[in-house]
GROMACS .gro file of C-alpha atoms in nm:
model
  263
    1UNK     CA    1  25.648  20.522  25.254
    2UNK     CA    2  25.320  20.732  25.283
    3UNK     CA    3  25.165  20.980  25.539
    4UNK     CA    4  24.849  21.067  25.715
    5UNK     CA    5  24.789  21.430  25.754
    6UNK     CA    6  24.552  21.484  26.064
    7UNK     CA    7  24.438  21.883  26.049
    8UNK     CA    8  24.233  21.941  26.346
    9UNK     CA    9  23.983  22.219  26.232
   10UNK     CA   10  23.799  22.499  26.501
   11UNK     CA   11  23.639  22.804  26.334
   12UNK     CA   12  23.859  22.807  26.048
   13UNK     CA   13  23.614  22.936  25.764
   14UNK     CA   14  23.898  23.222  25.634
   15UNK     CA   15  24.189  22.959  25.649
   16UNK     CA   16  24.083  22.593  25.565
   17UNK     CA   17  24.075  22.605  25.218
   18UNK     CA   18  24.446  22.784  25.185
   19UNK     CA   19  24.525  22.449  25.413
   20UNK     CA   20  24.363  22.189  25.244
   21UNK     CA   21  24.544  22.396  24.886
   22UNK     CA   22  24.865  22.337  25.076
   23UNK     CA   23  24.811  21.947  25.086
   24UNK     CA   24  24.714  21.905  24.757
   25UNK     CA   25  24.955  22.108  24.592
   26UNK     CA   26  25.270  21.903  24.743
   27UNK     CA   27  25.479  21.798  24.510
   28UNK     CA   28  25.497  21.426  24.674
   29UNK     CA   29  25.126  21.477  24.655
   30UNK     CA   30  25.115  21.061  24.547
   31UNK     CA   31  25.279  20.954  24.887
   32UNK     CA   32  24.943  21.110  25.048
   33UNK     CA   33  24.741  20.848  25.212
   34UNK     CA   34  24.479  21.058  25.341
   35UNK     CA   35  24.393  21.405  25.458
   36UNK     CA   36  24.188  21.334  25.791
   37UNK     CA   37  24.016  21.691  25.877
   38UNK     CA   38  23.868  21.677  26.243
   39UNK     CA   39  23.591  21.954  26.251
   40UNK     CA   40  23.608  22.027  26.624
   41UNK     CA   41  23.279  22.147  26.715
   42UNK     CA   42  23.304  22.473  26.491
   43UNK     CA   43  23.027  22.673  26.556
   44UNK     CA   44  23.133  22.910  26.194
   45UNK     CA   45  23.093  22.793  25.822
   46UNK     CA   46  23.392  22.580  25.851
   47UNK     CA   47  23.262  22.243  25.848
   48UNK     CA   48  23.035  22.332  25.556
   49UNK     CA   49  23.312  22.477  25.346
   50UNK     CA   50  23.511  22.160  25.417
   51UNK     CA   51  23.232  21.928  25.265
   52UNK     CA   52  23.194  22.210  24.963
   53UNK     CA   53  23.558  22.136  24.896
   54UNK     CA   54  23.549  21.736  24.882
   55UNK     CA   55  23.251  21.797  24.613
   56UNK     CA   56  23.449  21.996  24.376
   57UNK     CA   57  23.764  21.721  24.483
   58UNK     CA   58  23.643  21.465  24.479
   59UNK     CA   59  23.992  21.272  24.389
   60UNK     CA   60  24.130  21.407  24.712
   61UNK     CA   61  24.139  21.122  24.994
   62UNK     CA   62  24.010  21.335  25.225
   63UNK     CA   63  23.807  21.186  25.547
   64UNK     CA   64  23.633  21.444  25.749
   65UNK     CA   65  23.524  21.354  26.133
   66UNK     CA   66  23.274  21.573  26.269
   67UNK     CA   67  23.266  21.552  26.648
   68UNK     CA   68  23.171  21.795  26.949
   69UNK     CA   69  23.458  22.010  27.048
   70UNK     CA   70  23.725  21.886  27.274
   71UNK     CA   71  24.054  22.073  27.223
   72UNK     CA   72  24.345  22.053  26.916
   73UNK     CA   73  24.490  21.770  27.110
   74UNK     CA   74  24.134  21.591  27.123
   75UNK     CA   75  24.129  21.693  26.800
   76UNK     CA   76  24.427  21.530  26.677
   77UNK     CA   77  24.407  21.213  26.815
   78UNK     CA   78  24.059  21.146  26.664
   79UNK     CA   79  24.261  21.187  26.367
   80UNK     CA   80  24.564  20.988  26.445
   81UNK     CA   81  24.303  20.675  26.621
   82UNK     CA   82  24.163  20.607  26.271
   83UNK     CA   83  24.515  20.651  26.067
   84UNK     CA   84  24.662  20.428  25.814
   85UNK     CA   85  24.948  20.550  25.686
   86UNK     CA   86  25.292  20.454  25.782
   87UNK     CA   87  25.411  20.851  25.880
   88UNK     CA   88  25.173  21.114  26.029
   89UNK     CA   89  25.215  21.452  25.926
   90UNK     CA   90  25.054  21.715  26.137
   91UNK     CA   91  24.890  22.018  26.035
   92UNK     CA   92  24.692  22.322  26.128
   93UNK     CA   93  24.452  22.478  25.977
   94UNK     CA   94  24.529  22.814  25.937
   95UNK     CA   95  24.834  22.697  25.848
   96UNK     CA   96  24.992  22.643  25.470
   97UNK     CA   97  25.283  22.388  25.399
   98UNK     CA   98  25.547  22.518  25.142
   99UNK     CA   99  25.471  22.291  24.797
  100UNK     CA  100  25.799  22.073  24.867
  101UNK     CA  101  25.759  21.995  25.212
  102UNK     CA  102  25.649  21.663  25.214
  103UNK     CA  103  25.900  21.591  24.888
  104UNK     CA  104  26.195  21.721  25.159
  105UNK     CA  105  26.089  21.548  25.476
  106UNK     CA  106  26.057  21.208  25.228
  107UNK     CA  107  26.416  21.254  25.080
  108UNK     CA  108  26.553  21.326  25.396
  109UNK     CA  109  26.420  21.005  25.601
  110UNK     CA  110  26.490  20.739  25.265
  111UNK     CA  111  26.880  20.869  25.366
  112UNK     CA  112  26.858  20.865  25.684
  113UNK     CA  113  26.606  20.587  25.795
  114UNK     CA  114  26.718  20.611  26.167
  115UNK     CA  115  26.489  20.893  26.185
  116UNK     CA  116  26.167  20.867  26.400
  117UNK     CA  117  26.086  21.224  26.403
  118UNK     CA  118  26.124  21.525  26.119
  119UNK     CA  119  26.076  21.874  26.157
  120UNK     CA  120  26.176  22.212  25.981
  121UNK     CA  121  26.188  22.550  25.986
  122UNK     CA  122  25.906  22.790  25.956
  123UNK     CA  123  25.780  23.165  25.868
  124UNK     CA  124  26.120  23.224  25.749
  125UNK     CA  125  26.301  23.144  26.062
  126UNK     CA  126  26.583  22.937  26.164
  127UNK     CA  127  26.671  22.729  26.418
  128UNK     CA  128  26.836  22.885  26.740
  129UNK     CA  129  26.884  22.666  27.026
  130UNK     CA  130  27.022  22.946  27.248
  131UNK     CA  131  27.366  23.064  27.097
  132UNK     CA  132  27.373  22.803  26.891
  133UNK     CA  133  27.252  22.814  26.532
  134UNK     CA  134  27.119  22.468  26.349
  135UNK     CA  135  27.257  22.471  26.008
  136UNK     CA  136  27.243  22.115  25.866
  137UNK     CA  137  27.010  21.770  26.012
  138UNK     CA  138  27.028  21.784  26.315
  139UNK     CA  139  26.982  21.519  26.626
  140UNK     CA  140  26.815  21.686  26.918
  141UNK     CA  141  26.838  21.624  27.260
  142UNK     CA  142  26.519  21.636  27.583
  143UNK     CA  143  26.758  21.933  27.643
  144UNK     CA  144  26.699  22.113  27.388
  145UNK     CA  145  26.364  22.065  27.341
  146UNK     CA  146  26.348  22.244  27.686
  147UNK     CA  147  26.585  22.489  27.625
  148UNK     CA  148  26.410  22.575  27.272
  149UNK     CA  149  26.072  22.407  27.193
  150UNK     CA  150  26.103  22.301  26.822
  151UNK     CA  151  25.948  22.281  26.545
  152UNK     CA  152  25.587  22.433  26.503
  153UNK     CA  153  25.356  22.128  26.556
  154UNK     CA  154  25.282  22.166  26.112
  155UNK     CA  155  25.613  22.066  26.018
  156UNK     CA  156  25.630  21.789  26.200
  157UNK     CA  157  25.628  21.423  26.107
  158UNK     CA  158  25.671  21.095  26.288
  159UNK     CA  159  25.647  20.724  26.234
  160UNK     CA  160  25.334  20.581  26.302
  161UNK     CA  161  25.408  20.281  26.524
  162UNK     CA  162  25.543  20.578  26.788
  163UNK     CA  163  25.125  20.640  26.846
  164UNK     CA  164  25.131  20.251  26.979
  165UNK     CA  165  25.365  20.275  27.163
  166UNK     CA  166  25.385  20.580  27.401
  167UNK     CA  167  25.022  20.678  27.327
  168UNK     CA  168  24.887  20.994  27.209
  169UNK     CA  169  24.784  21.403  27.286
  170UNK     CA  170  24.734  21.447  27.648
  171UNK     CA  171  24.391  21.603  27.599
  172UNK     CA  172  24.365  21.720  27.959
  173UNK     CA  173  24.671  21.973  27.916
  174UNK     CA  174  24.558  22.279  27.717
  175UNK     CA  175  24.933  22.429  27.731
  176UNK     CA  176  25.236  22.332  27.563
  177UNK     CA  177  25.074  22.052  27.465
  178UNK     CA  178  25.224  21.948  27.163
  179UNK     CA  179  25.567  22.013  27.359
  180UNK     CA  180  25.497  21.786  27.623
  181UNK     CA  181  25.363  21.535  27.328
  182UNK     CA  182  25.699  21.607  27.128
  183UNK     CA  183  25.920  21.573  27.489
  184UNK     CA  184  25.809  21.209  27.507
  185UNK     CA  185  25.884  21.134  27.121
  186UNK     CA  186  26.252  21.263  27.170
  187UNK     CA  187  26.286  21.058  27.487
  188UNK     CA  188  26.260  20.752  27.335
  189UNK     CA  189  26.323  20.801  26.954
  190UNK     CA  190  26.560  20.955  26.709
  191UNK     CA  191  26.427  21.365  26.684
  192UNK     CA  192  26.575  21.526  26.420
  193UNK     CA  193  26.502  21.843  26.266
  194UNK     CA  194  26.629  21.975  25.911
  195UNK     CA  195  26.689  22.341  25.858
  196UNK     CA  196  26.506  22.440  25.552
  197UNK     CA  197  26.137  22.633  25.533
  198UNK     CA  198  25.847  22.401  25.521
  199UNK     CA  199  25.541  22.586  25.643
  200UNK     CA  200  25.400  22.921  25.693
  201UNK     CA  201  25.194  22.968  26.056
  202UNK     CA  202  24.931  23.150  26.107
  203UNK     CA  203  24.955  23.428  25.823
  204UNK     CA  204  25.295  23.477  25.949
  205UNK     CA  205  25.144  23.663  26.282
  206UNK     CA  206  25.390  23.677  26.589
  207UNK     CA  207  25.417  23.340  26.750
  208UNK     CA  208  25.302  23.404  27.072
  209UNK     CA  209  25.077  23.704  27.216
  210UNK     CA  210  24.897  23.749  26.952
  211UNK     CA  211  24.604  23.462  26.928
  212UNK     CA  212  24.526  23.181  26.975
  213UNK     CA  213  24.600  22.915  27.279
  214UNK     CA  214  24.996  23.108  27.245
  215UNK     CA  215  24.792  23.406  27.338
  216UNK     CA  216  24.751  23.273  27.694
  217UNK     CA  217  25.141  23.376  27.811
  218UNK     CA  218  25.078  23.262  28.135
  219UNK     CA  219  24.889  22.918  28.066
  220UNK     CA  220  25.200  22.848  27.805
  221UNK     CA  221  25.442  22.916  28.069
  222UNK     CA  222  25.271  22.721  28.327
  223UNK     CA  223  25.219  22.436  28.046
  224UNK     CA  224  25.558  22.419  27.986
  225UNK     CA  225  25.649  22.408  28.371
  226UNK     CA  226  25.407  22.083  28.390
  227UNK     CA  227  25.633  21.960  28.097
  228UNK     CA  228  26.004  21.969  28.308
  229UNK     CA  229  25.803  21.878  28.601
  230UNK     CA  230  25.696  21.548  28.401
  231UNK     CA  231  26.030  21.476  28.284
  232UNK     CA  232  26.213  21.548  28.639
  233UNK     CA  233  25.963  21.301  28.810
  234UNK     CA  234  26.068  21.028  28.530
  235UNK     CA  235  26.433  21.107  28.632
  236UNK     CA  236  26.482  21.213  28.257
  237UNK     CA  237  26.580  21.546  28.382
  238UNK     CA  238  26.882  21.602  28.666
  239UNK     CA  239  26.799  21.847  28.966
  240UNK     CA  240  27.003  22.078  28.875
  241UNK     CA  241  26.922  22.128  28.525
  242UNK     CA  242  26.531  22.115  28.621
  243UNK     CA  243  26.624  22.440  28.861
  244UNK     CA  244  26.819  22.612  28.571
  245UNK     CA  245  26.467  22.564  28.378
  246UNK     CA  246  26.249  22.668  28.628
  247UNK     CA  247  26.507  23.024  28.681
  248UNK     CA  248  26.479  23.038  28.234
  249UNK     CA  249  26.107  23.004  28.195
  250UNK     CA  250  26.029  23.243  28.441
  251UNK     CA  251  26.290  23.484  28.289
  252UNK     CA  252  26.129  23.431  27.949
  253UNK     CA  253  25.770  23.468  28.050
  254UNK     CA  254  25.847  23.828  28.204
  255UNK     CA  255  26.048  23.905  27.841
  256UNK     CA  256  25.750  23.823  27.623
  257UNK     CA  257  25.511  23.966  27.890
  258UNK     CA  258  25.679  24.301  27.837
  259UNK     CA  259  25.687  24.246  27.432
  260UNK     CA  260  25.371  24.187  27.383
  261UNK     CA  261  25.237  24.511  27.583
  262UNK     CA  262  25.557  24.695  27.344
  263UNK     CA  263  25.393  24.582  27.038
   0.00000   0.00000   0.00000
């Protein structure tokens, strides 16, 4: 079993060398394919710090795609297009993956080879999926994807063959993207997510209001409407619960609204 890990890169010159540290320091460093960084039309010093960093690596398998800018999901599925290895492992970069994290997710799938799908907890966080708490591996349901969307895109990993089948990033949705992307996986395929750290996001900076595309309150609450919407027209989702949605993401939208004018 290997993995691609596809790290879509956008003005990242303070953060993509922590990221790249993060890959190479895993301690199931040998089940590593390749590192595919996708420079996405940086206009800062992070394309040429990338190239710096294959020089003094040159062991590293890492395959850098330079192309005009597009979006993270554009981004990503540059990466995933040219991909080899059996599992691809997503991850951001200004994000750092704990040194075990691929050694976990491995352990965890050669047990339990129904799995399609892996992701963990982040930033120190657990798992909530309203009231209830996730303790141990866990199957999840399209419900509670929409009730909770989990986890951060970095700690996620999935089986190749899914990319040929249901297709890839929808690079027209700049929102919830990677929800609507991770909706479809857990429609069709076993999701599971294990409750133990794997990454650090984002320096640890609050996960939504703060920057970034999460920034945009309003475009991630509209993103993730266009996500239920999606799933009621497929019949995936039943009228009623697609209402109790609509009623919770508006409620939750006015919540962090207020927070992030509190902080």
């Amino acid at each position: 079993m290997n993995f691609s890990v596809i790290i879509p890169m956008y003005n990242s010159e303070n953060t993509i060398t922590k990221t790249l540290d993060s890959v190479k320091e895993q301690t199931a460093y040998d089940r590593i394919l390749e590192i595919i960084v996708v420079n996405d039309g940086s206009t800062d010093n992070s394309l040429n710090i990338v190239k710096e960093y294959i020089l003094y690596n040159d062991d590293l398998p890492i395959i850098l795609i330079d192309k005009i800018n597009g979006g993270v999901s554009s981004a990503r599925n540059a990466g995933m297009r040219i991909s080899r290895g059996e599992w691809i492992a997503l991850l951001d970069s200004d994000d750092e993956w704990l040194s075990n994290k691929i050694e976990i997710q491995l352990k965890t799938i050669e047990k339990n080879p129904d799995i399609d799908f892996l992701g963990g907890n982040s930033n120190g966080l657990s798992l909530r999926i309203i009231f209830k708490k996730i303790d141990n591996l866990y199957k999840a349901s399209v419900k509670d994807l929409c009730l909770k969307s989990f986890p951060v895109t970095p700690a996620a990993v999935f089986r190749r063959r899914i990319i040929d089948e249901i297709g890839y990033f929808d690079e027209e949705q700049k929102y919830a993207e990677d929800g609507n992307y991770f909706l479809k996986i857990c429609t069709y395929y076993n999701y599971y997510h294990l409750p133990v750290q794997m990454v650090n996001c984002g320096g640890g900076k609050p996960s939504f209001g703060y920057s970034g595309l999460s920034a945009n309150l309003k475009g991630m609450y509209e993103g993730n409407v266009k996500n239920i919407q999606d799933l009621r027209k497929d019949s995936i989702l039943s009228l009623n619960f697609y209402l109790f949605l609509r009623i919770f993401f508006w409620s939750k939208y006015i919540r962090r609204i207020i927070i992030s004018k509190l902080r």
